CSV table of C-alpha atoms in Angstrom, one decimal:
chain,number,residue,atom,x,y,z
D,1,UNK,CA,90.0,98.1,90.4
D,2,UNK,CA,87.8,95.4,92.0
D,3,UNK,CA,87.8,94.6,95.2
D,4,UNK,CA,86.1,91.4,95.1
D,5,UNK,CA,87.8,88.7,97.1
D,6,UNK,CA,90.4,90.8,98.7
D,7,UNK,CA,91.2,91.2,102.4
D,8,UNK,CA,89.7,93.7,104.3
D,9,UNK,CA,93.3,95.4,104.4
D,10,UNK,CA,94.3,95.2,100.8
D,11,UNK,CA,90.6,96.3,99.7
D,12,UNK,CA,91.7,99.6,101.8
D,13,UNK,CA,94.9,99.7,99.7
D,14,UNK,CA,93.2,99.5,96.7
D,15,UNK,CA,90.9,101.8,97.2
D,16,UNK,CA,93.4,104.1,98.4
D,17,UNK,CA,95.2,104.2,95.2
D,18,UNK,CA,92.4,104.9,93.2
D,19,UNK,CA,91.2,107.8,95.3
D,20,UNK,CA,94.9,109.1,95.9
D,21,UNK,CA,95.1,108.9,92.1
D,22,UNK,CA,91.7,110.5,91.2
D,23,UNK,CA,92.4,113.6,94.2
D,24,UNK,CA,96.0,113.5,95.5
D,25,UNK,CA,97.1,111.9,98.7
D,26,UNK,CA,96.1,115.4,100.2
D,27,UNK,CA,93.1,115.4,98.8
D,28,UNK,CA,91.7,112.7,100.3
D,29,UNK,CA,90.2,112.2,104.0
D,30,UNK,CA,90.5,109.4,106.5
D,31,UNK,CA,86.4,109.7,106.6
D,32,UNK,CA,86.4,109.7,102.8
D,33,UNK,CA,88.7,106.2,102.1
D,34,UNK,CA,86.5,104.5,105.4
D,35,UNK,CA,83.0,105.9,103.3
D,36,UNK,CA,84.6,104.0,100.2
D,37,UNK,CA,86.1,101.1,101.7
D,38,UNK,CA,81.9,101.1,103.5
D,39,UNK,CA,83.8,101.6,106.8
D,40,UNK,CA,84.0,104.5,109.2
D,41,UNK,CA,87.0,106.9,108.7
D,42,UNK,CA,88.1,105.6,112.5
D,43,UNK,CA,87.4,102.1,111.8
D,44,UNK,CA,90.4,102.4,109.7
D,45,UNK,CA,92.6,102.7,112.2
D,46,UNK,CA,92.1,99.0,112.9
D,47,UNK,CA,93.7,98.4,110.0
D,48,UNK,CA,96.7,101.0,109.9
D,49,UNK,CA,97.8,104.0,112.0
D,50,UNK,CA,97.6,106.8,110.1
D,51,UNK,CA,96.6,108.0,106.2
D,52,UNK,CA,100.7,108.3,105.7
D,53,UNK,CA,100.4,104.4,106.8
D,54,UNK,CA,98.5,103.5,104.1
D,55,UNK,CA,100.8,105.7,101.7
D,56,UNK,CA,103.7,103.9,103.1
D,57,UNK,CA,102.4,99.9,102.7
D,58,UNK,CA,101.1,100.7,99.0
D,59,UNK,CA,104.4,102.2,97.9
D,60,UNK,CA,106.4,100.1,99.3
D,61,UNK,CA,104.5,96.7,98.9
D,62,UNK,CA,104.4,97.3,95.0
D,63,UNK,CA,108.5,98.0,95.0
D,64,UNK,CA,108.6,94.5,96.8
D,65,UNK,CA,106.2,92.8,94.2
D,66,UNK,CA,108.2,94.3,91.1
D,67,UNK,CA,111.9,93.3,93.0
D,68,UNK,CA,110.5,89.6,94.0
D,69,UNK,CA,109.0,88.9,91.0
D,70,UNK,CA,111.4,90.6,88.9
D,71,UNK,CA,114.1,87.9,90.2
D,72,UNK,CA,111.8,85.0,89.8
D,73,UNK,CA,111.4,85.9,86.0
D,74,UNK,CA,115.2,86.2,85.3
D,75,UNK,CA,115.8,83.2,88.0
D,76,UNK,CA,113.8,81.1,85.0
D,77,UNK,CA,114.8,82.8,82.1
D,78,UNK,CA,116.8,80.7,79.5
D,79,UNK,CA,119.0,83.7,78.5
D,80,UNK,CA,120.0,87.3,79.1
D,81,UNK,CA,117.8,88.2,76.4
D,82,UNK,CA,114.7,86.2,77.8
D,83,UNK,CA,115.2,87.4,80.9
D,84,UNK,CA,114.7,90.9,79.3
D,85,UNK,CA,111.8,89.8,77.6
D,86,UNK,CA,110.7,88.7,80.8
D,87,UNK,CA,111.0,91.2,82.8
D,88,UNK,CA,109.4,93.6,80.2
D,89,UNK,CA,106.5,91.2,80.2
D,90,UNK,CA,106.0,91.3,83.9
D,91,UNK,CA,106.3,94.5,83.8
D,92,UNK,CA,103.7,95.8,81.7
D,93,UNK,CA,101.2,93.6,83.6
D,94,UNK,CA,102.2,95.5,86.2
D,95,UNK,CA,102.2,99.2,84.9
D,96,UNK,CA,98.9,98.0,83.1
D,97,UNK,CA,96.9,96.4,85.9
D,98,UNK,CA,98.0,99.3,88.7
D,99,UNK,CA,97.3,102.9,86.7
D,100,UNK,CA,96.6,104.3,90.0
D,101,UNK,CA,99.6,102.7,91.7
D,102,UNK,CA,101.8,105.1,88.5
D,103,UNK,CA,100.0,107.8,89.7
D,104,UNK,CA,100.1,107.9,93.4
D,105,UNK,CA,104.0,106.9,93.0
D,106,UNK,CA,105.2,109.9,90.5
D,107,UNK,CA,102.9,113.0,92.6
D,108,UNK,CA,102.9,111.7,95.9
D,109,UNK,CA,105.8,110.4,96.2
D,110,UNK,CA,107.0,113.4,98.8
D,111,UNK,CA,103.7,112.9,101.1
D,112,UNK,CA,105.8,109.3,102.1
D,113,UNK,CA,107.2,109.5,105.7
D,114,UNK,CA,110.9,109.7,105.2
D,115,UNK,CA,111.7,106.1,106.6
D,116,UNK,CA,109.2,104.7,103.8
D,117,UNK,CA,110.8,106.9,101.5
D,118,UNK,CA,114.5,105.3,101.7
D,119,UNK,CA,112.8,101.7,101.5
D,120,UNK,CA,111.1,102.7,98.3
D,121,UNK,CA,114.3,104.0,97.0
D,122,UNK,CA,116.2,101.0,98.2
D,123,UNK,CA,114.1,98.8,96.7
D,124,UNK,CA,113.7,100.5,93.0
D,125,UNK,CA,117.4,100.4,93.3
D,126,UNK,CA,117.8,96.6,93.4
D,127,UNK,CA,115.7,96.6,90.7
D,128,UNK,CA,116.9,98.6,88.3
D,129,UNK,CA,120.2,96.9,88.6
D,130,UNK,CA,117.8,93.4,88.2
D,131,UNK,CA,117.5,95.2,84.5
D,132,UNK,CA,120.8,96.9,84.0
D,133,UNK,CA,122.4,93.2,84.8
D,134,UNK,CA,120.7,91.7,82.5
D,135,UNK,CA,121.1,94.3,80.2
D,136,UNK,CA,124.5,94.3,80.3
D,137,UNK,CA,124.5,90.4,79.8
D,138,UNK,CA,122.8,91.2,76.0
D,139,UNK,CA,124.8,93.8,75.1
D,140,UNK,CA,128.8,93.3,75.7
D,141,UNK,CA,130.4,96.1,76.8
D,142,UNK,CA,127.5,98.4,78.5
D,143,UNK,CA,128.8,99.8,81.4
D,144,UNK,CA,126.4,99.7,84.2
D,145,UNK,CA,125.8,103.5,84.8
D,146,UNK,CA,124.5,103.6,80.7
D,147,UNK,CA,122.8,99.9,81.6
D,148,UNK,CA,120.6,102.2,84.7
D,149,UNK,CA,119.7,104.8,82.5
D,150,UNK,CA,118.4,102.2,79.9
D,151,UNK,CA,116.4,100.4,82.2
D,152,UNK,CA,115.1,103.8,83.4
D,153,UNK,CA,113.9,105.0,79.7
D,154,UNK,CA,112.4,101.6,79.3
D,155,UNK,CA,110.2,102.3,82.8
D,156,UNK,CA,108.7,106.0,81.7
D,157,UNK,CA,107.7,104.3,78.4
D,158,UNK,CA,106.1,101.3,79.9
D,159,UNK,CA,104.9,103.7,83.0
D,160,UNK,CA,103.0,105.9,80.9
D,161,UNK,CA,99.9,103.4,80.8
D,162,UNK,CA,97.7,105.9,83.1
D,163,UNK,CA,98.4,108.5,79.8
D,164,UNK,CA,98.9,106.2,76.9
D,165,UNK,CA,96.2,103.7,77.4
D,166,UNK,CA,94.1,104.6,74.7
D,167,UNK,CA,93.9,100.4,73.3
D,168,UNK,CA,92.2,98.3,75.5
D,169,UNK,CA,94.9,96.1,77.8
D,170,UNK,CA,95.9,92.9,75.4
D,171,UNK,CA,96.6,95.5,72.7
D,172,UNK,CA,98.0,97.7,74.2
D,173,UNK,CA,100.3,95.4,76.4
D,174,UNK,CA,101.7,94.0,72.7
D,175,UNK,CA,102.3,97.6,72.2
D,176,UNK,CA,104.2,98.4,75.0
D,177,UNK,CA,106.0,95.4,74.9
D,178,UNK,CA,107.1,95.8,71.3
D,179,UNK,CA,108.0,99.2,72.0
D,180,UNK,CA,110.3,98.8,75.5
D,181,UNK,CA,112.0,96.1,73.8
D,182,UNK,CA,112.9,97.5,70.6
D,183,UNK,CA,114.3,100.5,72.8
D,184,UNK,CA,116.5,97.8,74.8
D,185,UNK,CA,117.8,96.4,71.6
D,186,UNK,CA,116.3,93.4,72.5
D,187,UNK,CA,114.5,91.4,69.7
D,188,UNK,CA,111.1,90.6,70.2
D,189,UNK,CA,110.8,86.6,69.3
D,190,UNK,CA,106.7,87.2,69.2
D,191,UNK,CA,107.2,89.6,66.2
D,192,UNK,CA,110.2,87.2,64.3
């Protein structure tokens, strides 16, 4: 990911997530995310308190960004159905642009400090009920526990971009997009 034009801050968080990605939370020293960032590993500590700091801020800022903009998509969508389409859309940017982010989130998801931990879950709860709504707007009748589950098979498919990226992005984002909506039994007015 390029770092270009970010804040001192956020280029630590993006550098974070790729290293975390490429060696595991564990595997990666203070000293080694200040040499990458071109800081001293103490020199961090301006910045956050601890490596489990950082861990917490990424995880948790990208379950904000999905929620927030999440809501603004449906918030604007003309129907149930466009909301879906939406969402899917903003989604795959998402699990597209933020590989790393995938990665960090499904191993080191137990390296999070428990408070962290419960605001992440919070936070991926509102959203998948964001989805299973709308969902449940399209199809008549889905009860929302089903609506959940939906909405979570339509997140491992689009979440599997660190694995199944083997298209470059606008490709592969028509792919993916195809794909989670025909699983949502949503039509897909790009394809007619």
């Amino acid at each position: 990911m390029t770092t270009e034009g970010l804040s001192r801050r956020e280029q630590i968080l993006a550098t974070a997530a790729d290293l975390f990605a490429a060696r595991g939370f564990h595997g990666v020293s203070v000293a080694d995310l200040g040499a990458a960032c071109g800081i001293s590993g103490p020199a961090l500590y301006k910045h956050f308190a601890s490596k489990d700091a950082v861990l917490a801020e990424m995880l948790v800022s990208i379950s904000q960004e999905l929620l927030s903009v999440g809501g603004a998509r449906v918030a604007t969508a003309p129907t149930p159905a466009g909301a879906v389409e939406a969402l899917v859309d903003w989604h795959v940017d998402f699990a597209l642009r933020h590989r790393p982010l995938i990665v960090v989130q499904d191993r080191d998801w137990e390296s999070l400090p428990r408070e962290a931990r419960e605001r992440v879950r919070s936070l991926q709860r509102e959203y998948v009920d964001l989805w299973a709504a709308q969902l449940r707007l399209v199809h008549d009748g889905l009860d929302l526990e089903r609506a959940r589950a939906i909405a979570h098979a339509a997140f491992g498919l689009i979440n599997s971009t660190p694995h199944s990226g083997l298209l470059p992005d606008v490709p592969m984002h028509d792919l993916l997009r195809q794909m989670a909506l025909g699983a949502l039994g949503v039509p897909d007015p790009a394809t007619g």
